[in-house]
Coordinates of C-alpha atoms in Angstrom, one line a residue:
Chain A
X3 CA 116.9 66.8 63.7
X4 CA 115.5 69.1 66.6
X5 CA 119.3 68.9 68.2
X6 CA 120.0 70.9 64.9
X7 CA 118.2 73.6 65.5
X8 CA 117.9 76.7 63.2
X9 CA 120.4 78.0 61.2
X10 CA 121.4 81.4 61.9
X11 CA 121.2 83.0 58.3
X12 CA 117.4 81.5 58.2
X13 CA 115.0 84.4 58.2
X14 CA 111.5 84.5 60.1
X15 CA 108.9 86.4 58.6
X16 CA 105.7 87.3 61.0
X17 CA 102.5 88.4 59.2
X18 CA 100.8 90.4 62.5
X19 CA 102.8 92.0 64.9
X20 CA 100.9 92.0 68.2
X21 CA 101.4 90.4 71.6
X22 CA 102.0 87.0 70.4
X23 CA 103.6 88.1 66.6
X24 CA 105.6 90.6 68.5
X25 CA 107.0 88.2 71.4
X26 CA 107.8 85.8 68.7
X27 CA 109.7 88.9 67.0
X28 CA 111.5 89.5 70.3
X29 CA 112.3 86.5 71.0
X30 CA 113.7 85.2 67.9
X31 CA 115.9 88.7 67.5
X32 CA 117.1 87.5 70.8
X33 CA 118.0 84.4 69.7
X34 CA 120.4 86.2 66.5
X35 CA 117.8 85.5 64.3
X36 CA 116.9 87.9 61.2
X37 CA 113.0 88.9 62.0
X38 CA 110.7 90.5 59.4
X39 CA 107.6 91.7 59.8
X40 CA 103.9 93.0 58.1
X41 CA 101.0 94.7 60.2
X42 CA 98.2 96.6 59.3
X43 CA 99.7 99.0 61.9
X44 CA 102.3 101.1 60.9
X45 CA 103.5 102.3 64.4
X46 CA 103.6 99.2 65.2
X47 CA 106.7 97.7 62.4
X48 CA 107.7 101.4 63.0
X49 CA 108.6 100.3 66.9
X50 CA 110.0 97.1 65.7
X51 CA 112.1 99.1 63.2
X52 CA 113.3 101.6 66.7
X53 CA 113.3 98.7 69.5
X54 CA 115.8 96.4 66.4
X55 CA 114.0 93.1 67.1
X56 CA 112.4 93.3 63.1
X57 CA 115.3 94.2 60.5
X58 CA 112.4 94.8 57.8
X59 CA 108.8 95.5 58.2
X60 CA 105.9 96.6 55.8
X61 CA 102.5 97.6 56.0
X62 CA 99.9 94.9 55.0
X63 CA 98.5 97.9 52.1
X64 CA 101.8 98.5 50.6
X65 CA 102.4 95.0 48.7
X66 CA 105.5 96.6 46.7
X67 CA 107.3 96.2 50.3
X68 CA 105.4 93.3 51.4
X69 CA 105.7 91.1 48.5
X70 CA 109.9 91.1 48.7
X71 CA 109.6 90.0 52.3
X72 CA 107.3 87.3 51.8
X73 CA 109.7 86.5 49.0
X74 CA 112.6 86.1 51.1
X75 CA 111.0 84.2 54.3
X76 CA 112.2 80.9 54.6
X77 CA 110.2 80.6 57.4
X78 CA 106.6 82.3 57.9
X79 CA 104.6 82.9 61.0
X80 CA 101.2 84.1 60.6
X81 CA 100.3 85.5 64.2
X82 CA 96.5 86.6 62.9
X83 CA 92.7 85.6 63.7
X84 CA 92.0 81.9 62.2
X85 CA 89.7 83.3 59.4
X86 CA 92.6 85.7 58.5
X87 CA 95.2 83.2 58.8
X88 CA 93.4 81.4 56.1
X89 CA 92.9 84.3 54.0
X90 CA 96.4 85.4 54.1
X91 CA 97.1 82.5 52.9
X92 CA 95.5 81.9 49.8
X93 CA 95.8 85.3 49.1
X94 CA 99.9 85.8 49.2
X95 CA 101.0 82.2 48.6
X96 CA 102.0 82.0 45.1
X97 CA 105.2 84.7 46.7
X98 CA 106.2 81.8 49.1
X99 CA 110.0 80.5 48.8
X100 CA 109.6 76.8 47.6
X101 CA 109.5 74.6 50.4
X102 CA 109.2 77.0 52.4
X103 CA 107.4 76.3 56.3
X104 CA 104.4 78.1 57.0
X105 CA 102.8 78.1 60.6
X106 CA 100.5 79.6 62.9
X107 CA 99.4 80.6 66.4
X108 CA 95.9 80.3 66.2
X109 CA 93.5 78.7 69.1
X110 CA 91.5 76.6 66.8
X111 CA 93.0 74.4 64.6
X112 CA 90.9 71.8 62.7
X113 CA 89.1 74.4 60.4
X114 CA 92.6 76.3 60.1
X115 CA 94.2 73.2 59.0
X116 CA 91.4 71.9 56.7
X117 CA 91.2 75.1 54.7
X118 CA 95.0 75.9 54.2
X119 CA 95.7 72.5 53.3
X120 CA 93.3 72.4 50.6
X121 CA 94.1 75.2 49.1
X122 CA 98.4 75.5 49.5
X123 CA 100.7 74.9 46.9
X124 CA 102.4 71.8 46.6
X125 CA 105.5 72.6 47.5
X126 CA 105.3 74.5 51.1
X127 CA 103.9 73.1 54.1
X128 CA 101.3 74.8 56.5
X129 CA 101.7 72.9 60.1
X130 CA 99.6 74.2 62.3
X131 CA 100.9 75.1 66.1
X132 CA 99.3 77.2 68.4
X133 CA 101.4 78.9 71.6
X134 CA 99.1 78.7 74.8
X135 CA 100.3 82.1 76.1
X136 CA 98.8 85.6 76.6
X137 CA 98.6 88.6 78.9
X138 CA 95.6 90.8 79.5
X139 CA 96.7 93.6 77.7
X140 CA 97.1 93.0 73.9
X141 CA 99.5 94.8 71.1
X142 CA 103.1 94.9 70.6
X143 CA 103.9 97.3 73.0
X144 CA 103.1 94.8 75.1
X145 CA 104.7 92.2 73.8
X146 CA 107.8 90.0 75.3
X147 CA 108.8 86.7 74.8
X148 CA 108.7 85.8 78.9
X149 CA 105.2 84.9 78.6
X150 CA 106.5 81.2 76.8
X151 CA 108.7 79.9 79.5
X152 CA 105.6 79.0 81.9
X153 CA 103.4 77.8 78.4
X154 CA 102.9 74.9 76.3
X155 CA 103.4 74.8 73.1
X156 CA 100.9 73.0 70.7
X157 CA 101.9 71.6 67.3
X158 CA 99.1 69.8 65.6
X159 CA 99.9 67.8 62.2
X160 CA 97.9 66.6 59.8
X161 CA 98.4 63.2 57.7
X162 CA 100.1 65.6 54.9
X163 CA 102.1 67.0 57.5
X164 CA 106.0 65.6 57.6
X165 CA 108.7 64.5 60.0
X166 CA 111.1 67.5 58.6
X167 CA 108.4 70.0 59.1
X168 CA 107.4 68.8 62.8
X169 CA 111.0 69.3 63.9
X170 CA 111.6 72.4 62.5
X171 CA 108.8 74.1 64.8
X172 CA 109.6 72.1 67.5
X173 CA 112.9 73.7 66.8
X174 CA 111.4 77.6 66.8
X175 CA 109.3 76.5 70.1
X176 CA 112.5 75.5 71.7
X177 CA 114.4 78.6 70.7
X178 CA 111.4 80.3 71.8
X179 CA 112.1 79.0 75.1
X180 CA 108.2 76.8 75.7
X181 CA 108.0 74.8 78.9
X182 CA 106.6 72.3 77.5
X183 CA 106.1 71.3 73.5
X184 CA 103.7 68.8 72.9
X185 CA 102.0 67.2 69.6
X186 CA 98.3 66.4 69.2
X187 CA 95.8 66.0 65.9
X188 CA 94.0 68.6 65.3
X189 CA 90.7 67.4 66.6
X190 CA 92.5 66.6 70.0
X191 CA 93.8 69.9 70.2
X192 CA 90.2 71.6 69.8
X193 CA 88.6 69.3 72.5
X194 CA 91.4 70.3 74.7
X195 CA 90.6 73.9 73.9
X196 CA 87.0 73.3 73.8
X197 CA 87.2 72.2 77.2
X198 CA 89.9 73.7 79.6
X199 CA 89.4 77.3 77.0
X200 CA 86.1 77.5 75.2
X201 CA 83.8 76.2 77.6
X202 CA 85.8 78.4 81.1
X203 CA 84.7 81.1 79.0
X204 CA 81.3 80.1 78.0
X205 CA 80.6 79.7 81.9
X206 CA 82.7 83.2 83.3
X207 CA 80.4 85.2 80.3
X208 CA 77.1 83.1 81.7
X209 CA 77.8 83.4 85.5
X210 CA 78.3 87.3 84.7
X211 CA 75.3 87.7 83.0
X212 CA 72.9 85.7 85.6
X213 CA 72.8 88.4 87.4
X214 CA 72.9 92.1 87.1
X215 CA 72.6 92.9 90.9
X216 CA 75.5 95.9 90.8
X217 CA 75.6 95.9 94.6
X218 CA 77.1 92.1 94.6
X219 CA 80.8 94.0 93.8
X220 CA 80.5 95.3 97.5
X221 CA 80.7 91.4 98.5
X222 CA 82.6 89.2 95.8
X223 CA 85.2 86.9 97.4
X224 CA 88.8 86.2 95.2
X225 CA 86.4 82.7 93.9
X226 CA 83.8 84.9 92.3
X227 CA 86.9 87.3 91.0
X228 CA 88.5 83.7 89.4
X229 CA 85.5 82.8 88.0
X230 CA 84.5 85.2 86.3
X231 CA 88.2 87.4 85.3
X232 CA 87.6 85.5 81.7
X233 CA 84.5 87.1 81.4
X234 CA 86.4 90.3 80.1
X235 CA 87.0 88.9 76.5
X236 CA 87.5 90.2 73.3
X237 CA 84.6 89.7 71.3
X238 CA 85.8 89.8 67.7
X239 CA 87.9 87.2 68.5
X240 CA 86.2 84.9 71.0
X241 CA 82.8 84.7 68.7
X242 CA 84.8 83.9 65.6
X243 CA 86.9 80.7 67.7
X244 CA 83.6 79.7 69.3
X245 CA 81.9 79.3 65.8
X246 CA 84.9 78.0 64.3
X247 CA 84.8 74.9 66.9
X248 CA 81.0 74.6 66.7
X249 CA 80.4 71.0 67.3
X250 CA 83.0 70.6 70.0
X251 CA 82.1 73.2 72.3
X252 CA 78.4 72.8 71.9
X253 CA 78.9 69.0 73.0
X254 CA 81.2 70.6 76.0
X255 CA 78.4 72.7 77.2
X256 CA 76.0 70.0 76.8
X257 CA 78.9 67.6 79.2
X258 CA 79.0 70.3 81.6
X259 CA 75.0 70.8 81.8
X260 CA 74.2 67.4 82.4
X261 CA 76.3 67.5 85.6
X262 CA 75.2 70.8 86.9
X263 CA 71.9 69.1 86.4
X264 CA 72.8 66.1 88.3
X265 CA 73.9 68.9 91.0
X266 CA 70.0 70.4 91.0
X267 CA 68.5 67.1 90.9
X268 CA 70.2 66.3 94.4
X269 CA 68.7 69.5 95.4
X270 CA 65.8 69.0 94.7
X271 CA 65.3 65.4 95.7
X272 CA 67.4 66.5 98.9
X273 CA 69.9 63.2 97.9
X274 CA 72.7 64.3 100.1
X275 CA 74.7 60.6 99.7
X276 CA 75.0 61.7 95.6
X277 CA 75.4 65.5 96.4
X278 CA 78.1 64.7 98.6
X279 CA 79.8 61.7 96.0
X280 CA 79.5 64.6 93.4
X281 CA 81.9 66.7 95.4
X282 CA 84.2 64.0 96.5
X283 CA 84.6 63.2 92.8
X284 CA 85.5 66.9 92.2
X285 CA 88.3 66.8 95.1
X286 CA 90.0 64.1 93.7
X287 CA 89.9 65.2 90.2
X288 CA 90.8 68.5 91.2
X289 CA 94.0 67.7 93.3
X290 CA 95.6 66.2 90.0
X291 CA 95.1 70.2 89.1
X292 CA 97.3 71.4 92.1
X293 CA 100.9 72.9 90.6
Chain B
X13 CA 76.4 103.4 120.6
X14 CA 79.0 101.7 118.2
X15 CA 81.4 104.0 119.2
X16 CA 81.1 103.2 122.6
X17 CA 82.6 99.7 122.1
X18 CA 82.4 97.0 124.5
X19 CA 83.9 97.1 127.9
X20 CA 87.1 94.9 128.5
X21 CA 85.2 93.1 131.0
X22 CA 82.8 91.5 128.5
X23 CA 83.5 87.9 128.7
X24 CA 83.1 86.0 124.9
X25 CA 82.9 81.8 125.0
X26 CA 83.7 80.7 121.8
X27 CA 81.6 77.3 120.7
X28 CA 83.5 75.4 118.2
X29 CA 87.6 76.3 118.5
X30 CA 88.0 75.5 114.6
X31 CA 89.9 78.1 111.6
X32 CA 87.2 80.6 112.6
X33 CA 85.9 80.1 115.9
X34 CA 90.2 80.7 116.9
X35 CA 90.7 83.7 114.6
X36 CA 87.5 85.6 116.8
X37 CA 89.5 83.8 119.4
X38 CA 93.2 85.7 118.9
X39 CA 91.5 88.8 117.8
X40 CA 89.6 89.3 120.8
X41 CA 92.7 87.9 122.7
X42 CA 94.6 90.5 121.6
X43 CA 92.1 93.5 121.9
X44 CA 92.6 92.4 125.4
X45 CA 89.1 90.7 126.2
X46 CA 88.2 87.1 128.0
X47 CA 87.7 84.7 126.1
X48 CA 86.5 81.1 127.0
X49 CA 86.1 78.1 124.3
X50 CA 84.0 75.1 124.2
X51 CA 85.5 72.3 121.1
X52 CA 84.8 68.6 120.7
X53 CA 88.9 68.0 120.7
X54 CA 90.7 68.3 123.2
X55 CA 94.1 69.4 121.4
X56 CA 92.3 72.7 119.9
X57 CA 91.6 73.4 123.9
X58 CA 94.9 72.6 125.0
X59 CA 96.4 75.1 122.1
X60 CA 94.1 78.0 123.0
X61 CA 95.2 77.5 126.8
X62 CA 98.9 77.1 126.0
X63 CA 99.1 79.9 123.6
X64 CA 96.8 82.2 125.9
X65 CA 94.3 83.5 123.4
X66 CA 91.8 81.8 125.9
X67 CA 91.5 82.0 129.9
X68 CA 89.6 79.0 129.9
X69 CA 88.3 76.1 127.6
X70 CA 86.6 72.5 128.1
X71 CA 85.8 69.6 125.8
X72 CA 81.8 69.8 125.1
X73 CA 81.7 66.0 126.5
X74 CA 82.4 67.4 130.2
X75 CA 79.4 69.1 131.6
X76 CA 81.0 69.7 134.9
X77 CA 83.0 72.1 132.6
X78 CA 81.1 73.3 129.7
X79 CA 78.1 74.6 132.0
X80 CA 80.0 77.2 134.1
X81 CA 81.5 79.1 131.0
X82 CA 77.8 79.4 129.4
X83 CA 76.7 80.4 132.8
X84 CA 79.2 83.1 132.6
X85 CA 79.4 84.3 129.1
X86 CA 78.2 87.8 127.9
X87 CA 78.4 87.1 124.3
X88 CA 78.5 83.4 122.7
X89 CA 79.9 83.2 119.1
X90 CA 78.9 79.7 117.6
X91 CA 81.6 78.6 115.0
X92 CA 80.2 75.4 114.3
X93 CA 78.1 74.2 111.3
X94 CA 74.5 76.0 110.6
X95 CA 72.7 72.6 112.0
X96 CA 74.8 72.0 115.0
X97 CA 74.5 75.7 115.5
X98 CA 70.8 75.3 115.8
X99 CA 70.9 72.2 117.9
X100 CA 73.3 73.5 120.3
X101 CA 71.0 76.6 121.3
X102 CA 68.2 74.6 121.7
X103 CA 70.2 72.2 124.2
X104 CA 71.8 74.6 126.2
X105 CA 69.7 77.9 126.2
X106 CA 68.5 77.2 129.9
X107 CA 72.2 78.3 130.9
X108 CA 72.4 81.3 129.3
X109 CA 72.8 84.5 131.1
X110 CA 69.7 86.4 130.8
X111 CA 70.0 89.4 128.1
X112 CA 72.8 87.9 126.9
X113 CA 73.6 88.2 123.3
X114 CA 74.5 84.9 121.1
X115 CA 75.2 85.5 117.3
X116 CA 77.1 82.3 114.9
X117 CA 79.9 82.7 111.8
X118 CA 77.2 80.0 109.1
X119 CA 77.3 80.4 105.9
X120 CA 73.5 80.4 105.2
X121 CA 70.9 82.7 107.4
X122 CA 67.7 82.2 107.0
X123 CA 67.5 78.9 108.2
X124 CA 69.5 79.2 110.8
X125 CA 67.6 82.4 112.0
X126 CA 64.3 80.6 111.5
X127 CA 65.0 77.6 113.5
X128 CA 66.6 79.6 116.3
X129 CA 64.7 82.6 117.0
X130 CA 61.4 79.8 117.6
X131 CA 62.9 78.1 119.7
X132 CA 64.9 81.0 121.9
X133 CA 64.3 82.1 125.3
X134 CA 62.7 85.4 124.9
X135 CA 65.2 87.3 127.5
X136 CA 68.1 86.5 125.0
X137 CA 68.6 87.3 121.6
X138 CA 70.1 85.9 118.6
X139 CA 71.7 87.6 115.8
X140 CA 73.1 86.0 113.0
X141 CA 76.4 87.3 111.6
X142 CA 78.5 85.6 108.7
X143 CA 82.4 86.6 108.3
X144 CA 82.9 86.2 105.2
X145 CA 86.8 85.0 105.3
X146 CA 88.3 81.6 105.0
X147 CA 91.9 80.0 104.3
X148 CA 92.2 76.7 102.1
X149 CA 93.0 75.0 105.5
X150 CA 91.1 74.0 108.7
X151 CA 91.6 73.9 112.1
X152 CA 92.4 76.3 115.1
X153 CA 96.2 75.5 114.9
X154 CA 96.0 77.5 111.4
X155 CA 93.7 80.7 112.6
X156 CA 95.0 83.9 112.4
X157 CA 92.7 87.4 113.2
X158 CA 94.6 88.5 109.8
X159 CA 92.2 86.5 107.8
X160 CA 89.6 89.4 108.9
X161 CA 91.3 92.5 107.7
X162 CA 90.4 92.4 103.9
X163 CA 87.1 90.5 104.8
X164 CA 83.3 91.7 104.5
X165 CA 81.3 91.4 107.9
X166 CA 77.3 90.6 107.3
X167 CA 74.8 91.2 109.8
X168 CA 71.2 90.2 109.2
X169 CA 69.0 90.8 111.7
X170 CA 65.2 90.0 111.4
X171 CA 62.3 91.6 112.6
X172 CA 62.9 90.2 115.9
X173 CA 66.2 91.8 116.7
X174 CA 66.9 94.6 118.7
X175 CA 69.5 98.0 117.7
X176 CA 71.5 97.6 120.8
X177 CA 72.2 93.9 119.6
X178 CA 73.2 95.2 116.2
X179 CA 75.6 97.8 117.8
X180 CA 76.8 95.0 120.0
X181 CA 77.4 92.6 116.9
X182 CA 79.3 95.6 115.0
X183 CA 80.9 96.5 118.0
X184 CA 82.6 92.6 117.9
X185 CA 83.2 93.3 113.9
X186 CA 85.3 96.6 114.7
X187 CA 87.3 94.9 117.2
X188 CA 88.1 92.2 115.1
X189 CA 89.1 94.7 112.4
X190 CA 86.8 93.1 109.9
X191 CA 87.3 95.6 106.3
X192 CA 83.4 96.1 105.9
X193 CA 80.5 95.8 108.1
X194 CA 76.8 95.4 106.3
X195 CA 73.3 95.1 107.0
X196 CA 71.1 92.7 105.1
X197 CA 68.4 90.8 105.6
X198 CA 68.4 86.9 105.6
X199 CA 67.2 86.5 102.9
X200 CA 69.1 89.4 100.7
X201 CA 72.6 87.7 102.4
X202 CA 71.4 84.1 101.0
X203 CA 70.3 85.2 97.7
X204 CA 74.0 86.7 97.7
X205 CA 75.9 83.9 99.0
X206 CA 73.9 81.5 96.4
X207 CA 75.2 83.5 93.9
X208 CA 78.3 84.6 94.7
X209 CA 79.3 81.5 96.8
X210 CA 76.9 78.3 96.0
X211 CA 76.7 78.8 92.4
X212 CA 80.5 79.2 91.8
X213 CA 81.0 75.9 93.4
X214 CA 78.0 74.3 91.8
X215 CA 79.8 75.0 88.6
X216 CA 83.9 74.3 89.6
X217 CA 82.2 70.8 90.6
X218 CA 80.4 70.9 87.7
X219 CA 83.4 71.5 85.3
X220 CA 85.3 69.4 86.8
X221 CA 83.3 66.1 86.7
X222 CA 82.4 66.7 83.3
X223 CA 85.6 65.6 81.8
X224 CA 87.4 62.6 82.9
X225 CA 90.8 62.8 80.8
X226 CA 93.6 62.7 83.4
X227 CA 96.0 64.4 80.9
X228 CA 94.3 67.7 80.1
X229 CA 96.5 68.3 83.3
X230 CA 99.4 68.9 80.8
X231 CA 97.3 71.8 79.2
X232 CA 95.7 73.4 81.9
X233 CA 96.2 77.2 82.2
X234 CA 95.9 79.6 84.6
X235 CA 92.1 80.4 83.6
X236 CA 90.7 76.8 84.3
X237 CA 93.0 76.3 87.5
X238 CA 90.7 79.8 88.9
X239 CA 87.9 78.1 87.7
X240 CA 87.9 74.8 89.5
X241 CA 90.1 75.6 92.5
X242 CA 87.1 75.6 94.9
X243 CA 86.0 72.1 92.8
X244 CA 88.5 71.0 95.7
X245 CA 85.5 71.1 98.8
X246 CA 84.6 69.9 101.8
X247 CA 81.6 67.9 101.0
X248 CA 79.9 67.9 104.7
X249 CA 80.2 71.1 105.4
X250 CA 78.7 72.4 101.4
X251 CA 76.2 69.6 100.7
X252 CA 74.4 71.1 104.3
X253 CA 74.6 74.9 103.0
X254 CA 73.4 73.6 99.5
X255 CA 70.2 72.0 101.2
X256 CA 69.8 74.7 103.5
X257 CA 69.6 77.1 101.1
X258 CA 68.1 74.8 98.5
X259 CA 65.1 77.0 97.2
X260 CA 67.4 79.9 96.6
X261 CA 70.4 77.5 94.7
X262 CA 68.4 76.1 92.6
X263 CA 66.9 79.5 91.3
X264 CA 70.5 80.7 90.6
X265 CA 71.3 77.6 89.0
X266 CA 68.2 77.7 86.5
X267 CA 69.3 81.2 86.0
X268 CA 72.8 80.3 85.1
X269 CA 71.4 77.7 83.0
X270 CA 69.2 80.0 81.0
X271 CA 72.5 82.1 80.0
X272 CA 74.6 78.8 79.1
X273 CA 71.4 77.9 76.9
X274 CA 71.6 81.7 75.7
X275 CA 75.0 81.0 74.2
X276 CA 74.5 77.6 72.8
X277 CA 71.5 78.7 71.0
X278 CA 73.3 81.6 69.0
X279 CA 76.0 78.3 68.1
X280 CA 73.5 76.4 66.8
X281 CA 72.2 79.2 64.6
X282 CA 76.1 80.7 64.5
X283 CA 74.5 84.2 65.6
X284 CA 77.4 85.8 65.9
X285 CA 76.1 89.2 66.5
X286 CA 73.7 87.8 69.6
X287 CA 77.0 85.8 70.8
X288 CA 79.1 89.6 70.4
X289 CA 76.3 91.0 72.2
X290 CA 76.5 88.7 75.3
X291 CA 79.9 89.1 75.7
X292 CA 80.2 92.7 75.3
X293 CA 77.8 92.7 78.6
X294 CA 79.8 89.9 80.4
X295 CA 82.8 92.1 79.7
X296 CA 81.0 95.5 81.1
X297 CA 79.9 94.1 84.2
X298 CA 83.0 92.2 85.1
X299 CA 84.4 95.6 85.0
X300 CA 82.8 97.1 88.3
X301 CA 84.5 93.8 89.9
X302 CA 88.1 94.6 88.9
X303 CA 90.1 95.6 92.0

């Protein structure tokens, strides 16, 4: 099935046009694909509209041109926030083509999949995927479809989810041009996240805020610098996907507590033999990290 | 008296011919001064002779050898670890030339400066001095002065130290062409260096023994590769800083912990406007450390 690709007349919508919606855009118009668009930004379809990599676009407000796009998508890619992900959906779903695909790029995916799925028709399919790509700077000016040849891509089914489905966006991730496409459940996915994502950024915005010394800048070393670069984060976003994985990431921070605690307990017993098996352990966990 | 330099008759012996000891080495080589080395292996003396970056060296086994360059150094620089720093004044203080100035490279001061200055001759003085620049590898064969030139230079004298050692000690930081020279006080450096430094790799250990599954590999990004890249540590060397500066660690850890706690708290009660809050400041500060 994935061997069979696309086919060329089949036309992508994408329901948020910003770094991820747009490099999706791009890189599907690249590929000779037919790319539509809806943001709540007009500038932003209006430069998709100039640059040629949407054919159509609409503003979100404006459903007398929304709705005949959404009516015409064979495929749909919602590249919003989880909550609005979910919103769209139930909102706009009754417009959806018949078996028609729906997907996703969002960095949770256990509530997202939980809520769609109850609530969609039955007769399209929401399989959630989420790209693991991004630059610091956000928007669709910004945007370009680069970003996916050194990422994964995640694509996490559900028991309702089918075979037919899971090939077709392994298909878009290919034409997309992912390193890597992988397939996990939904839970798996968000311990992943909630581990090598959600909890990084718990500690970068916690080492930042232990201490407000502004003099430290004049001494910070590139491992304070890596530490702490993800504690610039978007806020709106990052609270909404930390609540959204509660229970995960609060039993991540409490993994990660227990062994900076076994760390302080060696201090303060002065147990050098365990301080010292503690780093050891690290190294060799660490060097499977090593590109 | 900084400007005045040193005199290109000053003679420097070099204790401990390792990554750093050899950069001070090949910088002071090359600003044209005499410089003799003392290492435990006998390869790292025969490089320093062959290459020429020092006139002469000998293996700290051989007396006969070792004894004549103390006698006739004008500045030692120990590059050896904080406790073998301490133990090596002690033994061989008796040979020193009197009025001669010895400073170190450790990573922790006030220990060092503590144990030393009690036990010191009073017609020489020791001041501490930390370079605060490092490569992922060991060893004199992979020293190199250009290690210095984007790296901070501390200084911290105590109440026992003299100006004309301070301009001497600058005076060996200009010729090295270190990027920043400071002044602090031992304990103002360690609180530093136990944030900046000892926390960071309490927590890359941390992180990284807290999850055992071997393929997360697959998933890692570039964020958690920052992260735990100093997880990979040399655990002689950091569990002896960690306990030498054990008072001080374990303050910045229970403050680190307070601000983890912060942000599983407002999970727990999925205060999202608390959780905004902590991350619009994490974001603010990291600002002043961008580049």
């Amino acid at each position: 099935m994935i061997e069979e690709g696309i086919e060329k007349s089949h036309k992508f919508l994408i329901v948020g046009l910003g770094l991820i919606g747009g490099s999706y855009a791009k890189g599907l118009a690249n590929a000779g694909y037919e790319v539509f668009a809806i943001d709540r930004d007009e500038t932003a379809i209006a430069y998709g509209l100039k640059e040629g990599f949407i054919r159509k676009g609409a503003v979100n407000t404006q459903e007398q041109d929304t709705l005949p796009l959404i009516q015409e998508a064979d495929t749909i890619i919602l590249g919003l926030y989880p909550q609005d992900t979910v919103d769209w959906v139930k909102t706009y779903q009754e417009n959806f083509k018949p078996h028609m695909i729906v997907t996703d790029v969002s960095g949770v995916k256990q509530f997202v999949v939980a809520e769609i799925q109850a609530a969609l028709r039955p007769d399209v399919e929401f399989l959630a995927s989420h790209p693991m790509a991004g630059k610091e700077v956000s928007g669709v000016f910004n945007s370009d479809p680069a970003i996916f040849l050194e990422a994964n891509f995640i694509i996490t089914p559900s028991d309702s989810n089918s075979m037919k489905a899971i090939n077709h966006i392994k298909a878009l991730a290919t034409i997309l041009k992912f390193r890597h496409i992988a397939i996990l459940s939904p839970q798996e996915h968000d311990e992943m996240i909630g581990f090598l994502s959600q909890l990084t950024h718990v500690i970068a915005v916690s080492l930042m805020n232990s201490n407000d010394n502004p003099h430290l800048v004049e001494y910070t070393g590139d491992s304070f610098r890596d530490l702490t670069r993800i504690a610039n984060i978007n806020e709106v976003l990052w609270s909404e996907l930390f609540l959204e994985n509660k229970n995960i990431l609060i039993q991540q921070i409490d993994n990660f507590m227990v062994q900076v605690s076994n760390i302080r307990k060696t201090l303060v017993e002065e147990d050098i033999p365990t301080l010292k098996q503690l780093m050891i352990q690290s190294t060799e966990r660490r060097k499977k990290f090593n590109k």
